[in-house]
């Protein structure tokens, strides 16, 4: 296939566009032309509307009700972000439109959005520069680990391992392993924090990096990061921050200020993009000054004349990790969200997220055992159903029973180090009334666990399909309706 370009063609309304290369026609070779019309199914508009409306009603999202999925930050996504994303100037862009390199101005707005978002994220996190390309949090971790490997290769360091706490998100060791590192997992202490002495013992001259989630996956802030960073830096190791939990510390703590060298952010979690079921997402990776040259290509740069361009000329770069502009729609939503809230607004996000989590923790701790009970948790709280286990009721049953009462279940059985874990992240967007209704329901389920455990164990009753046979569902998967 060949793209045919023309110079200075007329715009839609007869406005002459600036001199540029504009693709005007796809020249598809004859042998690829269709002989007959495609036999596409014909349905009326009404049938299409009914089909999609029906599908949307089978779904559950933040727009339906409370979605307290721990570690995933399922907050309300303001509709203004969606509206901006639907501006024609954005939706009609195509990745193959010429950048400035060809003398065109058609993508300058998109490049400016990416550039400005990158600058804002650097300011929010205390990093020197971000790549906006990674397409998910886990993809960001992989990119980050590739940067870690490039740094050590460049310095001639012999590094073989990456150290993680045993509370880490599964993607952390997975990303490190894909890059060829062996994983050293260090047990957490009885308070759910990193065991500083055990960590120091695990670090030696072959340690490439330490990967920590901040705040950690138990919803707790690690007080010893700075001290640990010093130890890691002594052996020329790097400190990687899994920033999926940024929702707890926006405007409060900048990972770059406490010793982290690189990090990823889940734009879809912290900066309000509807997500779930595996997408869509964006996991920008930020680095400190000494790692900038390894960032993947391309990077958006601002030139002296105020125009923007994609820079591919980066000899030390780890190379391509995603095509074109990254997940542009997600970056754009994050940009709107950050501009809308501003510095004070972002700090308030975290204050309210933390307040809401603590409210739930305090109200429920009489009924459910708190996994680790510090004076205050961060943006999520982790319970265990060990008390309910005595009546044969397990975390899975409690989660299913919540469905009967119209709530999405929280995260369950994660973090792995908490027996029968129930991990609740209310986020800042929920009202006190919603939190109270949820708390009341959780208390009711705890009472049901004693008075009528069978009801809880056989939930849900209100869904078209009752309790799935989880083993059969995994072994003999059938995705048809
Ligand atoms: C969600 C999450 C990830 C992975 O992010 P994805 O965008 O789902 O790939 C990594 N670490 C933590 C702590 C997370 O919560």
Tab-separated table of C-alpha atoms and ligand atoms in Angstrom:
chain	number	residue	atom	x	y	z
A	1	UNK	CA	0.000	0.000	0.000
A	2	UNK	CA	1.227	3.470	-0.846
A	3	UNK	CA	0.192	6.765	0.690
A	4	UNK	CA	-0.127	9.550	-1.827
A	5	UNK	CA	0.817	12.966	-0.490
A	6	UNK	CA	0.016	16.384	-1.906
A	7	UNK	CA	1.390	19.766	-1.029
A	8	UNK	CA	-0.891	22.402	0.476
A	9	UNK	CA	-4.261	20.821	-0.301
A	10	UNK	CA	-7.481	22.593	0.558
A	11	UNK	CA	-8.940	22.082	4.008
A	12	UNK	CA	-12.546	21.032	4.660
A	13	UNK	CA	-14.149	24.437	4.462
A	14	UNK	CA	-12.004	25.621	1.621
A	15	UNK	CA	-9.404	26.989	4.045
A	16	UNK	CA	-5.945	26.559	2.655
A	17	UNK	CA	-3.816	24.529	5.043
A	18	UNK	CA	-0.200	25.486	5.597
A	19	UNK	CA	2.298	23.937	3.199
A	20	UNK	CA	2.601	20.336	4.253
A	21	UNK	CA	2.454	16.750	3.140
A	22	UNK	CA	-1.102	15.517	3.498
A	23	UNK	CA	-2.118	11.987	2.621
A	24	UNK	CA	-4.953	12.334	0.095
A	25	UNK	CA	-5.410	8.853	-1.236
A	26	UNK	CA	-4.494	5.257	-0.451
A	27	UNK	CA	-3.153	3.569	-3.547
A	28	UNK	CA	-4.155	-0.062	-2.951
A	29	UNK	CA	-2.812	-2.513	-5.559
A	30	UNK	CA	-5.495	-3.955	-7.906
A	31	UNK	CA	-5.044	-7.533	-6.762
A	32	UNK	CA	-6.178	-6.521	-3.256
A	33	UNK	CA	-9.436	-4.981	-4.489
A	34	UNK	CA	-12.657	-6.738	-3.529
A	35	UNK	CA	-14.590	-8.380	-6.409
A	36	UNK	CA	-17.989	-8.284	-4.657
A	37	UNK	CA	-19.476	-6.193	-1.909
A	38	UNK	CA	-18.768	-7.504	1.576
A	39	UNK	CA	-21.698	-9.380	3.046
A	40	UNK	CA	-22.042	-7.372	6.188
A	41	UNK	CA	-24.977	-8.079	8.485
A	42	UNK	CA	-27.688	-5.462	8.077
A	43	UNK	CA	-29.451	-4.288	11.192
A	44	UNK	CA	-31.565	-1.235	11.884
A	45	UNK	CA	-30.441	1.593	14.107
A	46	UNK	CA	-32.978	0.534	16.721
A	47	UNK	CA	-31.610	-3.003	16.814
A	48	UNK	CA	-28.087	-1.698	17.252
A	49	UNK	CA	-29.171	0.639	20.050
A	50	UNK	CA	-30.997	-2.179	21.838
A	51	UNK	CA	-28.038	-4.509	21.464
A	52	UNK	CA	-25.546	-2.092	23.000
A	53	UNK	CA	-27.924	-0.839	25.665
A	54	UNK	CA	-28.521	-4.428	26.712
A	55	UNK	CA	-24.783	-5.093	26.846
A	56	UNK	CA	-24.173	-1.949	28.900
A	57	UNK	CA	-26.805	-3.041	31.423
A	58	UNK	CA	-24.995	-6.322	31.975
A	59	UNK	CA	-21.927	-4.378	32.963
A	60	UNK	CA	-21.066	-2.879	36.326
A	61	UNK	CA	-19.012	0.286	36.533
A	62	UNK	CA	-18.270	3.226	38.779
A	63	UNK	CA	-21.244	4.962	37.155
A	64	UNK	CA	-23.565	2.254	38.561
A	65	UNK	CA	-22.527	2.088	42.170
A	66	UNK	CA	-19.636	1.851	44.633
A	67	UNK	CA	-16.654	-0.034	43.214
A	68	UNK	CA	-14.176	-0.392	46.093
A	69	UNK	CA	-11.543	-2.430	44.247
A	70	UNK	CA	-8.345	-2.159	46.289
A	71	UNK	CA	-5.101	-1.406	44.448
A	72	UNK	CA	-7.039	-0.425	41.315
A	73	UNK	CA	-8.351	3.053	42.170
A	74	UNK	CA	-11.784	2.845	40.610
A	75	UNK	CA	-12.728	6.483	41.049
A	76	UNK	CA	-15.428	8.457	39.301
A	77	UNK	CA	-14.192	9.751	35.965
A	78	UNK	CA	-15.469	13.274	35.368
A	79	UNK	CA	-17.518	13.488	32.164
A	80	UNK	CA	-15.783	16.691	31.125
A	81	UNK	CA	-12.664	14.619	30.343
A	82	UNK	CA	-14.728	12.412	28.048
A	83	UNK	CA	-16.182	15.453	26.343
A	84	UNK	CA	-12.785	16.968	25.617
A	85	UNK	CA	-11.579	13.627	24.224
A	86	UNK	CA	-14.421	13.733	21.737
A	87	UNK	CA	-13.381	17.056	20.214
A	88	UNK	CA	-13.054	16.534	16.493
A	89	UNK	CA	-9.545	17.968	16.467
A	90	UNK	CA	-8.500	14.970	18.545
A	91	UNK	CA	-10.749	12.199	17.247
A	92	UNK	CA	-9.901	12.872	13.619
A	93	UNK	CA	-6.174	12.717	14.167
A	94	UNK	CA	-4.327	9.805	12.662
A	95	UNK	CA	-0.943	8.542	13.827
A	96	UNK	CA	0.372	8.752	10.276
A	97	UNK	CA	-0.369	12.443	9.919
A	98	UNK	CA	2.849	14.304	9.325
A	99	UNK	CA	4.655	15.792	12.258
A	100	UNK	CA	6.593	18.954	12.005
A	101	UNK	CA	9.406	17.071	10.313
A	102	UNK	CA	7.400	17.258	7.125
A	103	UNK	CA	6.590	20.915	7.599
A	104	UNK	CA	2.978	20.286	8.671
A	105	UNK	CA	1.192	21.652	11.694
A	106	UNK	CA	-1.581	19.061	11.890
A	107	UNK	CA	-0.367	17.246	14.994
A	108	UNK	CA	1.060	20.196	16.902
A	109	UNK	CA	-1.892	20.282	19.315
A	110	UNK	CA	-1.562	16.589	20.157
A	111	UNK	CA	2.177	16.918	20.643
A	112	UNK	CA	1.626	19.912	22.919
A	113	UNK	CA	-0.841	17.880	25.046
A	114	UNK	CA	1.719	15.089	25.449
A	115	UNK	CA	4.529	17.537	26.178
A	116	UNK	CA	2.548	19.489	28.789
A	117	UNK	CA	1.282	16.322	30.503
A	118	UNK	CA	4.843	15.049	30.679
A	119	UNK	CA	5.964	18.322	32.316
A	120	UNK	CA	3.097	18.173	34.835
A	121	UNK	CA	3.838	14.561	35.803
A	122	UNK	CA	7.510	15.417	36.301
A	123	UNK	CA	6.490	18.246	38.630
A	124	UNK	CA	3.995	16.071	40.532
A	125	UNK	CA	6.495	13.252	41.122
A	126	UNK	CA	9.837	15.061	41.314
A	127	UNK	CA	11.257	13.196	38.316
A	128	UNK	CA	13.358	14.835	35.592
A	129	UNK	CA	11.469	13.488	32.596
A	130	UNK	CA	8.776	10.972	31.633
A	131	UNK	CA	8.213	8.763	28.644
A	132	UNK	CA	4.517	8.880	27.859
A	133	UNK	CA	4.632	5.755	25.700
A	134	UNK	CA	3.981	2.711	27.953
A	135	UNK	CA	0.469	1.358	27.473
A	136	UNK	CA	-0.247	0.070	31.005
A	137	UNK	CA	1.254	-0.046	34.467
A	138	UNK	CA	2.864	-3.420	33.845
A	139	UNK	CA	4.199	-2.148	30.510
A	140	UNK	CA	5.681	0.792	32.428
A	141	UNK	CA	7.400	-1.623	34.810
A	142	UNK	CA	8.868	-3.517	31.884
A	143	UNK	CA	10.066	-0.240	30.351
A	144	UNK	CA	11.515	0.782	33.716
A	145	UNK	CA	13.327	-2.522	34.133
A	146	UNK	CA	14.757	-2.179	30.613
A	147	UNK	CA	16.036	1.281	31.613
A	148	UNK	CA	17.586	-0.221	34.764
A	149	UNK	CA	19.321	-2.849	32.619
A	150	UNK	CA	20.515	-0.195	30.134
A	151	UNK	CA	21.963	1.911	32.966
A	152	UNK	CA	23.986	-0.979	34.353
A	153	UNK	CA	25.121	-2.101	30.896
A	154	UNK	CA	26.258	1.438	30.159
A	155	UNK	CA	28.284	1.571	33.373
A	156	UNK	CA	29.695	-1.926	32.962
A	157	UNK	CA	28.039	-3.045	36.215
A	158	UNK	CA	27.529	-6.753	36.739
A	159	UNK	CA	24.028	-6.895	38.153
A	160	UNK	CA	21.883	-9.993	38.382
A	161	UNK	CA	19.030	-9.405	40.812
A	162	UNK	CA	16.122	-7.227	41.729
A	163	UNK	CA	14.890	-7.139	45.307
A	164	UNK	CA	11.164	-6.859	46.083
A	165	UNK	CA	9.100	-7.119	49.273
A	166	UNK	CA	6.788	-10.140	49.516
A	167	UNK	CA	3.820	-7.764	49.481
A	168	UNK	CA	4.648	-6.592	45.952
A	169	UNK	CA	2.154	-6.627	43.100
A	170	UNK	CA	2.724	-9.719	40.940
A	171	UNK	CA	3.659	-7.618	37.937
A	172	UNK	CA	6.804	-6.315	39.722
A	173	UNK	CA	8.711	-9.606	39.908
A	174	UNK	CA	7.220	-10.624	36.545
A	175	UNK	CA	8.614	-7.514	34.805
A	176	UNK	CA	12.006	-7.999	36.420
A	177	UNK	CA	12.081	-11.673	35.432
A	178	UNK	CA	11.216	-10.895	31.800
A	179	UNK	CA	14.298	-8.662	31.708
A	180	UNK	CA	16.428	-11.575	32.870
A	181	UNK	CA	16.887	-10.656	36.515
A	182	UNK	CA	16.537	-13.111	39.335
A	183	UNK	CA	14.087	-12.045	42.026
A	184	UNK	CA	14.883	-11.788	45.697
A	185	UNK	CA	11.685	-11.560	47.740
A	186	UNK	CA	12.035	-10.164	51.263
A	187	UNK	CA	9.364	-10.980	53.889
A	188	UNK	CA	7.527	-7.986	55.375
A	189	UNK	CA	7.599	-7.389	59.105
A	190	UNK	CA	4.663	-7.952	61.451
A	191	UNK	CA	3.441	-4.395	60.833
A	192	UNK	CA	3.137	-4.989	57.088
A	193	UNK	CA	6.139	-2.786	56.286
A	194	UNK	CA	9.459	-3.605	54.715
A	195	UNK	CA	11.798	-5.266	57.176
A	196	UNK	CA	14.684	-2.822	56.883
A	197	UNK	CA	17.382	-5.116	58.267
A	198	UNK	CA	16.286	-8.039	56.106
A	199	UNK	CA	16.316	-5.743	53.066
A	200	UNK	CA	19.800	-4.479	53.794
A	201	UNK	CA	20.946	-8.092	54.142
A	202	UNK	CA	19.425	-8.933	50.757
A	203	UNK	CA	21.252	-6.088	48.999
A	204	UNK	CA	24.710	-6.717	47.629
A	205	UNK	CA	26.971	-5.642	44.743
A	206	UNK	CA	24.858	-7.610	42.241
A	207	UNK	CA	21.624	-5.816	43.174
A	208	UNK	CA	20.392	-3.973	40.100
A	209	UNK	CA	17.418	-2.380	41.803
A	210	UNK	CA	14.889	-2.461	44.598
A	211	UNK	CA	11.259	-2.230	43.517
A	212	UNK	CA	8.820	-0.815	46.051
A	213	UNK	CA	5.200	0.213	45.823
A	214	UNK	CA	4.633	3.575	47.483
A	215	UNK	CA	2.487	3.561	49.543
A	216	UNK	CA	2.718	-0.199	49.763
A	217	UNK	CA	0.093	-2.720	48.694
A	218	UNK	CA	-1.242	-2.932	52.246
A	219	UNK	CA	-2.128	0.741	52.025
A	220	UNK	CA	0.684	1.735	54.376
A	221	UNK	CA	3.373	4.361	53.971
A	222	UNK	CA	6.882	2.972	54.363
A	223	UNK	CA	8.838	5.252	56.696
A	224	UNK	CA	12.280	3.882	55.802
A	225	UNK	CA	12.477	4.529	52.074
A	226	UNK	CA	15.116	7.281	52.319
A	227	UNK	CA	17.379	5.146	54.497
A	228	UNK	CA	16.953	2.155	52.203
A	229	UNK	CA	17.621	4.268	49.097
A	230	UNK	CA	20.950	5.282	50.572
A	231	UNK	CA	21.956	1.628	50.990
A	232	UNK	CA	20.846	0.761	47.465
A	233	UNK	CA	22.742	3.705	45.999
A	234	UNK	CA	25.910	2.663	47.848
A	235	UNK	CA	26.111	-0.406	45.586
A	236	UNK	CA	25.042	1.666	42.523
A	237	UNK	CA	21.619	0.028	42.550
A	238	UNK	CA	18.483	1.909	41.520
A	239	UNK	CA	15.265	2.546	43.420
A	240	UNK	CA	12.136	1.773	41.375
A	241	UNK	CA	8.788	3.080	42.580
A	242	UNK	CA	5.614	1.299	41.540
A	243	UNK	CA	3.427	4.410	41.481
A	244	UNK	CA	0.069	2.661	41.048
A	245	UNK	CA	-0.879	3.978	44.492
A	246	UNK	CA	-0.129	7.648	43.754
A	247	UNK	CA	-3.748	8.443	44.599
A	248	UNK	CA	-2.729	8.478	48.252
A	249	UNK	CA	0.134	10.973	48.026
A	250	UNK	CA	-0.628	13.526	45.286
A	251	UNK	CA	0.669	16.920	46.334
A	252	UNK	CA	2.050	15.385	49.538
A	253	UNK	CA	5.077	13.256	48.683
A	254	UNK	CA	7.163	13.273	45.518
A	255	UNK	CA	8.894	9.914	44.965
A	256	UNK	CA	11.821	11.785	43.378
A	257	UNK	CA	12.383	13.649	46.655
A	258	UNK	CA	12.709	10.547	48.827
A	259	UNK	CA	15.286	8.618	46.844
A	260	UNK	CA	13.480	6.910	43.981
A	261	UNK	CA	15.308	6.967	40.637
A	262	UNK	CA	12.470	5.902	38.399
A	263	UNK	CA	8.788	5.089	38.606
A	264	UNK	CA	5.652	4.429	36.653
A	265	UNK	CA	2.254	6.030	37.097
A	266	UNK	CA	-1.028	4.395	36.178
A	267	UNK	CA	-2.790	7.289	34.473
A	268	UNK	CA	-5.943	5.190	34.234
A	269	UNK	CA	-6.038	4.725	38.002
A	270	UNK	CA	-4.818	7.983	39.516
A	271	UNK	CA	-5.804	10.385	36.759
A	272	UNK	CA	-9.321	9.208	36.058
A	273	UNK	CA	-9.765	7.129	32.962
A	274	UNK	CA	-12.565	4.557	32.872
A	275	UNK	CA	-10.722	1.256	33.076
A	276	UNK	CA	-11.146	-2.348	34.006
A	277	UNK	CA	-11.169	-5.727	32.362
A	278	UNK	CA	-7.624	-5.145	31.168
A	279	UNK	CA	-7.757	-1.713	29.655
A	280	UNK	CA	-7.401	0.896	28.392
A	281	UNK	CA	-4.437	2.315	30.198
A	282	UNK	CA	-1.207	4.247	30.147
A	283	UNK	CA	1.811	3.754	32.380
A	284	UNK	CA	4.225	6.662	31.820
A	285	UNK	CA	7.695	6.109	33.286
A	286	UNK	CA	9.566	8.947	34.940
A	287	UNK	CA	13.301	8.980	35.595
A	288	UNK	CA	15.866	11.133	37.367
A	289	UNK	CA	18.499	13.045	35.424
A	290	UNK	CA	21.079	10.232	35.188
A	291	UNK	CA	18.590	7.908	33.455
A	292	UNK	CA	17.139	10.353	30.922
A	293	UNK	CA	19.269	9.254	28.017
A	294	UNK	CA	17.889	5.707	28.226
A	295	UNK	CA	14.226	6.702	27.829
A	296	UNK	CA	12.495	5.001	24.891
A	297	UNK	CA	12.004	6.715	21.548
A	298	UNK	CA	10.286	8.818	20.583
A	299	UNK	CA	10.081	11.728	23.024
A	300	UNK	CA	8.128	14.896	22.406
A	301	UNK	CA	10.452	17.890	22.463
A	302	UNK	CA	9.738	21.600	22.346
A	303	UNK	CA	11.924	23.503	19.946
A	304	UNK	CA	13.265	27.000	20.301
A	305	UNK	CA	10.629	28.385	17.930
A	306	UNK	CA	7.867	27.050	20.214
A	307	UNK	CA	6.873	24.147	17.971
A	308	UNK	CA	6.806	20.500	19.063
A	309	UNK	CA	8.356	17.463	17.430
A	310	UNK	CA	8.967	13.782	18.043
A	311	UNK	CA	12.639	13.170	18.766
A	312	UNK	CA	14.015	9.852	17.515
A	313	UNK	CA	17.659	10.805	17.617
A	314	UNK	CA	18.622	9.292	20.941
A	315	UNK	CA	21.580	6.921	20.624
A	316	UNK	CA	21.451	5.554	24.217
A	317	UNK	CA	17.683	4.953	24.169
A	318	UNK	CA	16.316	1.494	24.987
A	319	UNK	CA	14.429	1.819	21.663
A	320	UNK	CA	10.767	1.456	20.773
A	321	UNK	CA	8.348	0.122	23.333
A	322	UNK	CA	5.132	1.378	21.723
A	323	UNK	CA	4.233	2.841	18.368
A	324	UNK	CA	3.475	6.488	17.638
A	325	UNK	CA	2.107	8.577	20.514
A	326	UNK	CA	1.396	5.989	23.201
A	327	UNK	CA	-2.206	5.748	24.378
A	328	UNK	CA	-3.074	9.304	23.424
A	329	UNK	CA	-6.703	9.334	24.619
A	330	UNK	CA	-5.639	8.365	28.132
A	331	UNK	CA	-2.905	11.001	28.216
A	332	UNK	CA	-5.427	13.611	27.107
A	333	UNK	CA	-7.885	12.644	29.863
A	334	UNK	CA	-5.103	12.854	32.457
A	335	UNK	CA	-4.130	16.284	31.126
A	336	UNK	CA	-7.711	17.583	31.475
A	337	UNK	CA	-8.026	16.057	34.922
A	338	UNK	CA	-4.784	17.598	36.206
A	339	UNK	CA	-5.581	21.032	34.741
A	340	UNK	CA	-9.088	20.905	36.129
A	341	UNK	CA	-7.981	20.126	39.696
A	342	UNK	CA	-4.773	22.115	39.866
A	343	UNK	CA	-2.212	21.800	42.622
A	344	UNK	CA	-4.620	22.253	45.547
A	345	UNK	CA	-7.252	20.037	43.967
A	346	UNK	CA	-4.818	17.156	43.510
A	347	UNK	CA	-3.715	17.393	47.136
A	348	UNK	CA	-7.376	17.319	48.179
A	349	UNK	CA	-7.891	14.164	46.115
A	350	UNK	CA	-5.347	12.367	48.277
A	351	UNK	CA	-6.588	13.882	51.529
A	352	UNK	CA	-10.132	12.706	50.870
A	353	UNK	CA	-9.052	9.296	49.547
A	354	UNK	CA	-7.075	8.704	52.745
A	355	UNK	CA	-9.866	10.066	54.943
A	356	UNK	CA	-12.448	7.780	53.311
A	357	UNK	CA	-10.268	4.682	53.737
A	358	UNK	CA	-9.683	5.464	57.388
A	359	UNK	CA	-13.398	6.054	57.929
A	360	UNK	CA	-14.158	2.566	56.607
A	361	UNK	CA	-11.316	1.003	58.585
A	362	UNK	CA	-12.492	2.538	61.867
A	363	UNK	CA	-16.161	1.708	61.305
A	364	UNK	CA	-15.549	-1.918	60.320
A	365	UNK	CA	-12.713	-2.955	62.580
A	366	UNK	CA	-15.065	-4.195	65.276
A	367	UNK	CA	-16.561	-6.648	62.782
A	368	UNK	CA	-13.647	-7.662	60.575
A	369	UNK	CA	-10.069	-8.153	61.628
A	370	UNK	CA	-7.786	-5.439	60.274
A	371	UNK	CA	-4.733	-7.051	58.650
A	372	UNK	CA	-2.293	-4.528	60.054
A	373	UNK	CA	-3.702	-1.800	62.222
A	374	UNK	CA	-1.549	1.267	62.205
A	375	UNK	CA	-2.848	4.542	63.624
A	376	UNK	CA	-3.848	5.502	60.097
A	377	UNK	CA	-3.831	3.751	56.766
A	378	UNK	CA	-3.384	5.497	53.450
A	379	UNK	CA	-5.953	5.285	50.624
A	380	UNK	CA	-6.985	1.670	51.168
A	381	UNK	CA	-7.504	-0.660	54.097
A	382	UNK	CA	-7.015	-4.390	54.270
A	383	UNK	CA	-9.198	-6.685	56.376
A	384	UNK	CA	-9.139	-10.410	56.876
A	385	UNK	CA	-12.220	-12.614	57.267
A	386	UNK	CA	-10.620	-14.919	59.846
A	387	UNK	CA	-13.404	-14.150	62.363
A	388	UNK	CA	-16.047	-15.152	59.798
A	389	UNK	CA	-14.056	-18.271	58.852
A	390	UNK	CA	-15.083	-19.811	62.171
A	391	UNK	CA	-18.613	-20.120	60.796
A	392	UNK	CA	-17.351	-21.525	57.521
A	393	UNK	CA	-17.751	-18.194	55.725
A	394	UNK	CA	-14.793	-17.141	53.595
A	395	UNK	CA	-13.718	-13.970	51.867
A	396	UNK	CA	-15.058	-15.194	48.526
A	397	UNK	CA	-18.513	-15.675	50.106
A	398	UNK	CA	-18.519	-12.161	51.549
A	399	UNK	CA	-17.527	-10.751	48.159
A	400	UNK	CA	-20.345	-12.646	46.438
A	401	UNK	CA	-22.872	-11.564	49.063
A	402	UNK	CA	-21.974	-7.904	48.415
A	403	UNK	CA	-23.190	-8.414	44.838
A	404	UNK	CA	-26.653	-9.263	46.227
A	405	UNK	CA	-26.673	-5.865	47.913
A	406	UNK	CA	-25.663	-4.021	44.734
A	407	UNK	CA	-22.003	-3.379	45.474
A	408	UNK	CA	-19.018	-4.408	43.440
A	409	UNK	CA	-16.828	-6.693	45.557
A	410	UNK	CA	-13.538	-5.317	46.818
A	411	UNK	CA	-10.205	-6.888	45.876
A	412	UNK	CA	-9.931	-10.274	47.549
A	413	UNK	CA	-7.020	-12.597	48.387
A	414	UNK	CA	-4.526	-9.809	47.631
A	415	UNK	CA	-2.020	-8.916	48.987
A	416	UNK	CA	-1.045	-12.555	49.109
A	417	UNK	CA	0.615	-12.201	52.505
A	418	UNK	CA	-2.736	-11.496	54.216
A	419	UNK	CA	-4.790	-14.588	54.940
A	420	UNK	CA	-8.333	-14.264	53.527
A	421	UNK	CA	-7.649	-10.661	52.500
A	422	UNK	CA	-10.413	-8.147	51.765
A	423	UNK	CA	-8.861	-5.002	50.350
A	424	UNK	CA	-11.075	-1.929	50.199
A	425	UNK	CA	-10.216	1.282	48.378
A	426	UNK	CA	-13.091	3.743	48.558
A	427	UNK	CA	-11.383	6.606	46.620
A	428	UNK	CA	-12.099	10.285	47.154
A	429	UNK	CA	-15.121	10.506	44.900
A	430	UNK	CA	-17.573	8.657	47.165
A	431	UNK	CA	-19.965	10.489	49.473
A	432	UNK	CA	-20.358	9.792	53.186
A	433	UNK	CA	-23.836	8.405	52.419
A	434	UNK	CA	-22.393	5.833	50.011
A	435	UNK	CA	-19.660	4.852	52.453
A	436	UNK	CA	-22.239	4.497	55.233
A	437	UNK	CA	-24.461	2.299	53.067
A	438	UNK	CA	-21.484	0.079	52.248
A	439	UNK	CA	-20.367	-0.091	55.886
A	440	UNK	CA	-23.889	-1.018	56.980
A	441	UNK	CA	-23.975	-3.784	54.380
A	442	UNK	CA	-20.605	-5.158	55.451
A	443	UNK	CA	-21.816	-5.222	59.068
A	444	UNK	CA	-24.997	-6.990	57.975
A	445	UNK	CA	-22.981	-9.635	56.118
A	446	UNK	CA	-20.822	-10.138	59.170
A	447	UNK	CA	-24.009	-10.728	61.227
A	448	UNK	CA	-25.416	-13.038	58.560
A	449	UNK	CA	-22.178	-15.009	58.752
A	450	UNK	CA	-23.189	-15.950	62.290
A	451	UNK	CA	-26.958	-16.229	62.025
A	452	UNK	CA	-27.337	-17.736	58.557
A	453	UNK	CA	-23.925	-18.652	57.129
A	454	UNK	CA	-25.552	-20.728	54.362
A	455	UNK	CA	-27.102	-17.570	52.865
A	456	UNK	CA	-23.690	-15.970	52.585
A	457	UNK	CA	-22.063	-19.130	51.285
A	458	UNK	CA	-24.587	-19.568	48.511
A	459	UNK	CA	-24.597	-15.928	47.341
A	460	UNK	CA	-25.210	-14.344	44.922
A	461	UNK	CA	-28.936	-14.911	44.593
A	462	UNK	CA	-29.853	-11.795	42.618
A	463	UNK	CA	-27.775	-12.368	39.495
A	464	UNK	CA	-28.963	-14.219	36.345
A	465	UNK	CA	-26.245	-16.815	36.935
A	466	UNK	CA	-25.728	-18.057	40.483
A	467	UNK	CA	-22.347	-18.929	42.033
A	468	UNK	CA	-19.936	-20.070	39.386
A	469	UNK	CA	-18.054	-23.299	39.733
A	470	UNK	CA	-14.688	-21.521	39.766
A	471	UNK	CA	-12.671	-24.640	38.993
A	472	UNK	CA	-14.832	-25.641	36.038
A	473	UNK	CA	-14.856	-22.032	34.825
A	474	UNK	CA	-11.068	-22.003	34.725
A	475	UNK	CA	-10.570	-25.506	33.355
A	476	UNK	CA	-13.382	-25.596	30.849
A	477	UNK	CA	-13.796	-22.029	29.762
A	478	UNK	CA	-16.810	-21.115	27.676
A	479	UNK	CA	-17.096	-17.436	26.840
A	480	UNK	CA	-20.341	-17.656	24.855
A	481	UNK	CA	-23.554	-16.261	26.250
B	1	LIG	C1	-2.580	-2.026	38.862
B	1	LIG	C2	-1.244	-2.218	39.430
B	1	LIG	C3	-0.145	-2.543	38.608
B	1	LIG	C4	-0.276	-2.880	37.144
B	1	LIG	O1	-0.876	-1.895	36.381
B	1	LIG	P1	-1.706	-2.265	35.052
B	1	LIG	O2	-2.033	-0.943	34.463
B	1	LIG	O3	-2.898	-3.038	35.503
B	1	LIG	O4	-0.803	-3.073	34.176
B	1	LIG	C5	1.092	-2.629	39.215
B	1	LIG	N1	1.256	-2.437	40.527
B	1	LIG	C6	0.219	-2.138	41.352
B	1	LIG	C7	0.477	-1.915	42.819
B	1	LIG	C8	-1.064	-2.028	40.829
B	1	LIG	O5	-2.086	-1.741	41.638
